[in-house]
Short mmCIF file of C-alpha atoms in Angstrom, two decimals:
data_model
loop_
_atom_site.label_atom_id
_atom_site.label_comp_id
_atom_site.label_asym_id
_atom_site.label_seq_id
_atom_site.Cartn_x
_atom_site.Cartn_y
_atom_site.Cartn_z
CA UNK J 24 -21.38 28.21 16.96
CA UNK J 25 -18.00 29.70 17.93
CA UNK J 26 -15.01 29.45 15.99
CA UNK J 27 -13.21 27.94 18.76
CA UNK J 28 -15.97 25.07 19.56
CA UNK J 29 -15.55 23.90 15.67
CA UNK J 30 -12.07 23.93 16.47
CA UNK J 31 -12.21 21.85 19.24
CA UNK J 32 -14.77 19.48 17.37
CA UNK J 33 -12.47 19.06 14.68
CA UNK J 34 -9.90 18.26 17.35
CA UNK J 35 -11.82 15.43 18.51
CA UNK J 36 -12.69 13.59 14.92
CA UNK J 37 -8.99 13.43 14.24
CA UNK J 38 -7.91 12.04 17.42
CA UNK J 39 -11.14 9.73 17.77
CA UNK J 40 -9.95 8.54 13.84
CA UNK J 41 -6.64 8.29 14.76
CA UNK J 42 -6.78 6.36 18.13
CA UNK J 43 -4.22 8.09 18.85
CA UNK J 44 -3.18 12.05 20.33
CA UNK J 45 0.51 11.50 18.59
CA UNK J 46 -0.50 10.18 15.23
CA UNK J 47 -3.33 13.41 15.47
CA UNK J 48 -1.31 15.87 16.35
CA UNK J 49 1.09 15.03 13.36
CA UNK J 50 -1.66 15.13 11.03
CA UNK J 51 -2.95 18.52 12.23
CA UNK J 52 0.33 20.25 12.97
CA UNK J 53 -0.07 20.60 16.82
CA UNK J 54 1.47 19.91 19.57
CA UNK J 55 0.31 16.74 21.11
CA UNK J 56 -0.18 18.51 24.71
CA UNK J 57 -1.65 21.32 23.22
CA UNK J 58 -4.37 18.43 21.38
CA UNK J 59 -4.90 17.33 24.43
CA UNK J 60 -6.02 20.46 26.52
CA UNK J 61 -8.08 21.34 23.44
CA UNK J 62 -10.22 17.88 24.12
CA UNK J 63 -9.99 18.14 27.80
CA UNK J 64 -11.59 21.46 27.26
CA UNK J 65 -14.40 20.49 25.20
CA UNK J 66 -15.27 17.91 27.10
CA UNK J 67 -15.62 20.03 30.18
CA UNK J 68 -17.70 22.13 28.29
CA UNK J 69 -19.83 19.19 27.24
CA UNK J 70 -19.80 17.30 30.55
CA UNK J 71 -19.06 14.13 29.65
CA UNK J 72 -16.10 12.20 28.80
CA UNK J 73 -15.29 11.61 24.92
CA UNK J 74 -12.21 9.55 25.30
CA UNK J 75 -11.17 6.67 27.15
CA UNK J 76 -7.17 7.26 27.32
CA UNK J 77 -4.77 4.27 28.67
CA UNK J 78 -1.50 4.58 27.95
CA UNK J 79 -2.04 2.17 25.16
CA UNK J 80 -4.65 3.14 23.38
CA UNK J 81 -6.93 6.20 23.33
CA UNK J 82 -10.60 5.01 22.52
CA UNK J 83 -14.28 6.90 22.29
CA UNK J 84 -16.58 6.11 24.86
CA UNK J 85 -20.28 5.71 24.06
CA UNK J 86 -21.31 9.44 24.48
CA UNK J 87 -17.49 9.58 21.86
CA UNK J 88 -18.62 7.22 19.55
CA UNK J 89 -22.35 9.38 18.89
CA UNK J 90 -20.57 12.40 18.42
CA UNK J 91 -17.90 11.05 15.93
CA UNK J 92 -20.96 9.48 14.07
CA UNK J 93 -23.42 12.32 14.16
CA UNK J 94 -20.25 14.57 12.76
CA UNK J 95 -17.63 12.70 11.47
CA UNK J 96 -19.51 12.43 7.59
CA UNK J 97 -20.19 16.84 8.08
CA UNK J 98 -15.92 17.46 8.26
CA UNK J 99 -15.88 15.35 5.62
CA UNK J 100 -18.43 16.71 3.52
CA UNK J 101 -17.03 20.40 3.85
CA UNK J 102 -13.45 19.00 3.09
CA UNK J 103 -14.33 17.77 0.02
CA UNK J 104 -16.59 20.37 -1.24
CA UNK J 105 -13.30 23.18 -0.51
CA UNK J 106 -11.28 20.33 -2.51
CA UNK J 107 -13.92 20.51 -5.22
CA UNK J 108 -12.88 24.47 -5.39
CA UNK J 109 -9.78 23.51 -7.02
CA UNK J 110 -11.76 22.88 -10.26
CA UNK J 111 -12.07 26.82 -10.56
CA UNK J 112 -8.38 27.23 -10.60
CA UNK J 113 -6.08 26.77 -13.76
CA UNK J 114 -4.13 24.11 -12.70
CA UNK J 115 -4.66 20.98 -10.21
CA UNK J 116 -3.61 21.58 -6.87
CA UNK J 117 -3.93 19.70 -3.29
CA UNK J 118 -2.01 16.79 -1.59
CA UNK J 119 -3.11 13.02 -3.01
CA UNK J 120 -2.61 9.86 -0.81
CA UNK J 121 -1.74 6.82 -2.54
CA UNK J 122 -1.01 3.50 -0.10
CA UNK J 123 0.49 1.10 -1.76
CA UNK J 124 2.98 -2.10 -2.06
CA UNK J 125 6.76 -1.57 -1.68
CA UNK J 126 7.23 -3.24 -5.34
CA UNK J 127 3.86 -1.25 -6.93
CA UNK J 128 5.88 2.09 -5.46
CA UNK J 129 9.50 1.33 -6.80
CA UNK J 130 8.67 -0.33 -9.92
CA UNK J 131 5.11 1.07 -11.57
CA UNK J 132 4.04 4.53 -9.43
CA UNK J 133 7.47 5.95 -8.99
CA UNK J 134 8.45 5.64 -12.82
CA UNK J 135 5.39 7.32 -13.50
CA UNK J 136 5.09 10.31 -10.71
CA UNK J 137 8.57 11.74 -11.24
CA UNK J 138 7.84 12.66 -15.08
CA UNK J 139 4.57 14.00 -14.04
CA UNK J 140 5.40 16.10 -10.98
CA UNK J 141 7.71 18.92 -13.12
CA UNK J 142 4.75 19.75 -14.67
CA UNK J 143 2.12 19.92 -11.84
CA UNK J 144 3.80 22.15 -9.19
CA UNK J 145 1.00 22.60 -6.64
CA UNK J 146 0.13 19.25 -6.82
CA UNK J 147 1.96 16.65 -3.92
CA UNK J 148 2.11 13.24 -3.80
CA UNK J 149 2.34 10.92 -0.83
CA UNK J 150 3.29 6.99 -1.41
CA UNK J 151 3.00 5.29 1.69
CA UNK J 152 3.99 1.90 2.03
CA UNK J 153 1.46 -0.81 2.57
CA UNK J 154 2.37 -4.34 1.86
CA UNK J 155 -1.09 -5.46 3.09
CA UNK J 156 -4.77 -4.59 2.46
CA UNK J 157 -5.30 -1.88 3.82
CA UNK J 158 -9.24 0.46 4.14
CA UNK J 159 -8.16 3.58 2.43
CA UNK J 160 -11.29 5.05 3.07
CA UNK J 161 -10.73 4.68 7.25
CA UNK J 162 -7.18 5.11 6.79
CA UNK J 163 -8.35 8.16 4.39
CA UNK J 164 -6.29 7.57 1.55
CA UNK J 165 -7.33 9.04 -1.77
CA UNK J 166 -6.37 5.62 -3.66
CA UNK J 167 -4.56 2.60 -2.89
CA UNK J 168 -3.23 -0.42 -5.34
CA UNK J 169 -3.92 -3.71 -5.47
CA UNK J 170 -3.86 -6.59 -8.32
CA UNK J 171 -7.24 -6.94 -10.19
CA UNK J 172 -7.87 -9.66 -8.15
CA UNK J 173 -8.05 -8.31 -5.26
CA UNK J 174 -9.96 -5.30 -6.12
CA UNK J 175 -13.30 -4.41 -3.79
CA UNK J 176 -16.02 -4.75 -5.22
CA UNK J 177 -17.42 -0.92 -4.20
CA UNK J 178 -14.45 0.80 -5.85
CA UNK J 179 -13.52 2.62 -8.86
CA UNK J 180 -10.68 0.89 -10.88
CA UNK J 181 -8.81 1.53 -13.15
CA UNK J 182 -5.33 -1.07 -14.80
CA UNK J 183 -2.22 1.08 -13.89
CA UNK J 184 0.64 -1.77 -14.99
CA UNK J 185 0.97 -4.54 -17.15
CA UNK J 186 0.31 -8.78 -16.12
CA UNK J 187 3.54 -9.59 -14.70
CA UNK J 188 4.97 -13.07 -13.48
CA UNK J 189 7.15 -14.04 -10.53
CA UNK J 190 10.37 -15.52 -11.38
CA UNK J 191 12.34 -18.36 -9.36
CA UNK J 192 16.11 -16.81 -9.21
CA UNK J 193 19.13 -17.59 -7.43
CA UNK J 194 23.17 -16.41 -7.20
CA UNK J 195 25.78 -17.89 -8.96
CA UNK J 196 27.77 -18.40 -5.91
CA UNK J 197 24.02 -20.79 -4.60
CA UNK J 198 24.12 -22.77 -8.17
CA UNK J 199 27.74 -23.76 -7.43
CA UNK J 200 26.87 -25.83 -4.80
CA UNK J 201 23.07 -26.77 -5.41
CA UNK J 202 21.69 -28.17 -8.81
CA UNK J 203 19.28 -26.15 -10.72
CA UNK J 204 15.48 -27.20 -9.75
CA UNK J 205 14.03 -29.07 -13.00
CA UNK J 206 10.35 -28.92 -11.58
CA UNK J 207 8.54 -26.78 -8.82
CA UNK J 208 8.55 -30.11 -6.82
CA UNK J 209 12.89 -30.37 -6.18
CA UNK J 210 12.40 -27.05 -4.61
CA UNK J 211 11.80 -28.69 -1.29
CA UNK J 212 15.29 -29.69 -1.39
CA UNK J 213 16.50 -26.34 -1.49
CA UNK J 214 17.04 -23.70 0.31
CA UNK J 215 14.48 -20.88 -0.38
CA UNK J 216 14.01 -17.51 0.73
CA UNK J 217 10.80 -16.90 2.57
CA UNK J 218 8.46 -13.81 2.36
CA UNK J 219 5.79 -13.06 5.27
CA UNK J 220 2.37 -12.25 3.77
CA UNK J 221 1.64 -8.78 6.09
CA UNK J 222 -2.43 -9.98 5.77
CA UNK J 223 -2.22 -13.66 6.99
CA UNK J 224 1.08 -13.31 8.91
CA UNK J 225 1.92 -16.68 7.00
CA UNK J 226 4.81 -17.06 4.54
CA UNK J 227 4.08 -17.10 0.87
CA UNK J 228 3.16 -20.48 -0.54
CA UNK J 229 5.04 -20.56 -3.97
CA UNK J 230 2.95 -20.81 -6.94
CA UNK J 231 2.97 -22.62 -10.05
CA UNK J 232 1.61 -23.73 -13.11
CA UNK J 233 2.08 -26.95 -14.92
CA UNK J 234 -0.95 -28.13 -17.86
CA UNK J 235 -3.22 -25.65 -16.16
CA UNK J 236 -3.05 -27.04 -13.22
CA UNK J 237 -1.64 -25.10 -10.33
CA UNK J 238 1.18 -26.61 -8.63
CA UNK J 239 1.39 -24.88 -4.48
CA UNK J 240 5.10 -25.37 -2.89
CA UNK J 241 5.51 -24.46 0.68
CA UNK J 242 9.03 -24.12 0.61
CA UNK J 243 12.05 -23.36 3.93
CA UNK J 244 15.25 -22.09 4.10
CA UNK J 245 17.40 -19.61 6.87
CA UNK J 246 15.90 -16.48 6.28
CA UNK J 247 12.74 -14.65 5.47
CA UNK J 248 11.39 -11.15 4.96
CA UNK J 249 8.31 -9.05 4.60
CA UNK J 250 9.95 -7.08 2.21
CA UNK J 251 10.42 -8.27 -1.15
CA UNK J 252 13.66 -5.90 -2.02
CA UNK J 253 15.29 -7.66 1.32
CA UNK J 254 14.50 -10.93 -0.63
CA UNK J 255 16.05 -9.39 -3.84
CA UNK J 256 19.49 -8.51 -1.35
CA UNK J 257 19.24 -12.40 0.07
CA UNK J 258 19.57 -13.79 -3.11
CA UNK J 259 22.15 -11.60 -4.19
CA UNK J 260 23.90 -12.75 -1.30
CA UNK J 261 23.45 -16.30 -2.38
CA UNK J 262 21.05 -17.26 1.00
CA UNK J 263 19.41 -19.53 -1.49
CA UNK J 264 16.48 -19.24 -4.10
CA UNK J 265 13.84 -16.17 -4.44
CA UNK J 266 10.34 -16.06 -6.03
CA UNK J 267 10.57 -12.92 -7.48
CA UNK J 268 8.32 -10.38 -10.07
CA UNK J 269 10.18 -10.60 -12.95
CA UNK J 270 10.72 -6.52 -13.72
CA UNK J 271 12.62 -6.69 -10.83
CA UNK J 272 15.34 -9.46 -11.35
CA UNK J 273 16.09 -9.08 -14.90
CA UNK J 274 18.79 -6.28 -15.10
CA UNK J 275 20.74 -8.63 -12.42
CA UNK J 276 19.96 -11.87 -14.78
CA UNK J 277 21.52 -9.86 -17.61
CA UNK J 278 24.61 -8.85 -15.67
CA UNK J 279 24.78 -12.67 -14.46
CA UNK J 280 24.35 -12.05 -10.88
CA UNK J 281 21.27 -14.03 -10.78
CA UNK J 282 20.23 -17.08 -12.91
CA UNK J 283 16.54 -18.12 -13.82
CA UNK J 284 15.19 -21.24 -13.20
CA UNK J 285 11.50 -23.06 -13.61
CA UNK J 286 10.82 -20.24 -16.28
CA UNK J 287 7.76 -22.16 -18.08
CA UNK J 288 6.16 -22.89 -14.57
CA UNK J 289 5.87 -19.36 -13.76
CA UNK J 290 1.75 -18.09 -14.25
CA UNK J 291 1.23 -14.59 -15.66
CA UNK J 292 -0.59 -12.53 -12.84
CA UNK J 293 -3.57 -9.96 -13.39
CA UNK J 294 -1.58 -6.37 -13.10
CA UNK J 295 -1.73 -3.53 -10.85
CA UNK J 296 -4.80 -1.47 -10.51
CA UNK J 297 -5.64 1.89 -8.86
CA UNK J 298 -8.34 1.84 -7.33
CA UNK J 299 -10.51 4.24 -5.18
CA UNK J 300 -13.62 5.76 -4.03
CA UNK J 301 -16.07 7.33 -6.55
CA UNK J 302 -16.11 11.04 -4.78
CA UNK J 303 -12.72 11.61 -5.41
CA UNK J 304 -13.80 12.01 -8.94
CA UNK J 305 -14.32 15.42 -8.42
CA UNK J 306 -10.46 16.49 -7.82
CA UNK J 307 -8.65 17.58 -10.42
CA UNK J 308 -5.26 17.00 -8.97
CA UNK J 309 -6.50 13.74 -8.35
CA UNK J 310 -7.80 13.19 -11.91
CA UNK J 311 -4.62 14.12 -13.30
CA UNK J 312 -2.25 12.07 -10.92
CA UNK J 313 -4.82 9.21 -12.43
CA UNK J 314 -4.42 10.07 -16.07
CA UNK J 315 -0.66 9.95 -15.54
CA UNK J 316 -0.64 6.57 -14.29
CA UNK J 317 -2.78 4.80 -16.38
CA UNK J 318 -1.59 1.81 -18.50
CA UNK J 319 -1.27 1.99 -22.00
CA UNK J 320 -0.51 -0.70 -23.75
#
């Protein structure tokens, strides 16, 4: 087969993957009219449409769909047997793709990556933020990371931070005018700050736990956020009371610009976890990036 034609075949899987000619030609370093001639082209070559384009969406059509399935798995088979080439050279190389939460970023990868990448040169990381739970393996991540709980059960895990709790905080300037909730149950009366679960679209229902039993508060108040360091800035600002991981509040409970409160309700949560699929066991750059996160206690 031509060089071109594998070219133009390659083309195709990205922008059938992609659902989109932008988001495809960013990936592959094109032009997005120049992506577009390129599929026009093959599918005048093939006679018969591949892509159903609206200005929406772009979508296979049936005849798309068989291709993309009959050579989707090939590209992806001679992608990762070039990435297993790495293993000949003396030191890890290649780009690693790592989705994950904007608190897991900040406050366990982050800490982590920047006294490992001095050392590793050719290897690059990319963090991309993902607050929900998202398929790395369609979105073709190399990992993603998610609490132990909420680990699939056809992926490779392995504990990359410590349990952790959430912690109920709020602003001197909030306490001055509200009394300090005695019991998860008086937080109804106050004014909380909300965060919007990205999966369910629903804010968070505040957990507790009290005898082991666990105590569920669906709490209000004037503002919310999908982002839990715009929660952090709320409660700063005094906008009322956050629900908080704990890593994250205490330098500002130490300075006294938050106080704690309903400290022995708060349950200890199974830690972070990386977690991906088994062929990626073959990279070395990945392997490394791995080693350097892993939790020891």
């Amino acid at each position: 087969m031509a060089r071109e034609n594998i070219n133009d075949l390659m083309a195709f899987v990205a922008v059938a993957r992609e659902r989109s000619f932008t988001r495809a030609a960013a990936k592959s370093g094109v032009s997005q009219s120049a992506l577009s001639h390129t599929i026009r082209q093959l599918e005048t070559r093939l006679g018969v449409r591949l892509l159903t384009r609206t200005t929406r969406a772009v979508s296979p059509t049936e005849a798309g769909e068989r291709l993309l399935e009959g050579i989707g798995p090939h590209f992806d088979e001679i992608e990762m047997q070039v990435d297993a080439l790495s293993a000949l050279r003396d030191k890890p190389t290649g780009t690693i793709r790592i989705a994950a939460s904007d608190y897991a970023i900040r406050h366990v990868l982050w800490p982590k990556l920047r006294e490992f990448l001095p050392d590793y040169p050719d290897v690059k990381i990319e963090l991309a933020l993902d607050n929900g739970l998202t398929d790395i393996v369609t979105e073709r991540y190399d990992a993603g990371v998610r609490m132990g709980e909420h680990l699939a059960k056809d992926m490779i895990s392995a504990r990359i931070g410590p349990d952790f709790c959430l912690a109920v905080v709020g602003a001197p300037s909030y306490f001055a005018n509200h009394p300090e909730p005695l019991h998860p149950q008086d937080l109804v009366d106050h004014r909380c700050i909300n965060f919007r679960l990205p999966t369910s679209g629903a804010f968070y229902v505040w957990e507790f736990e009290e005898d082991g039993r666990e105590l569920r508060i669906r709490v209000d108040g004037q503002v919310g956020f999908n982002n839990i360091f715009d929660v952090l800035d709320a409660a700063l600002d005094g906008f009322g009371l956050a629900y908080i991981p704990e890593d994250i509040i205490l330098p500002y409970v130490e300075d006294g610009r938050l106080r704690r409160a309903l400290r022995k309700y708060s349950p200890h949560w199974d830690g972070f976890h990386l977690y991906y699929p088994s062929r990626r066991q073959s990279s070395p750059a990945f392997l490394a990036v791995l080693d350097a996160l892993r939790y020891r206690r």
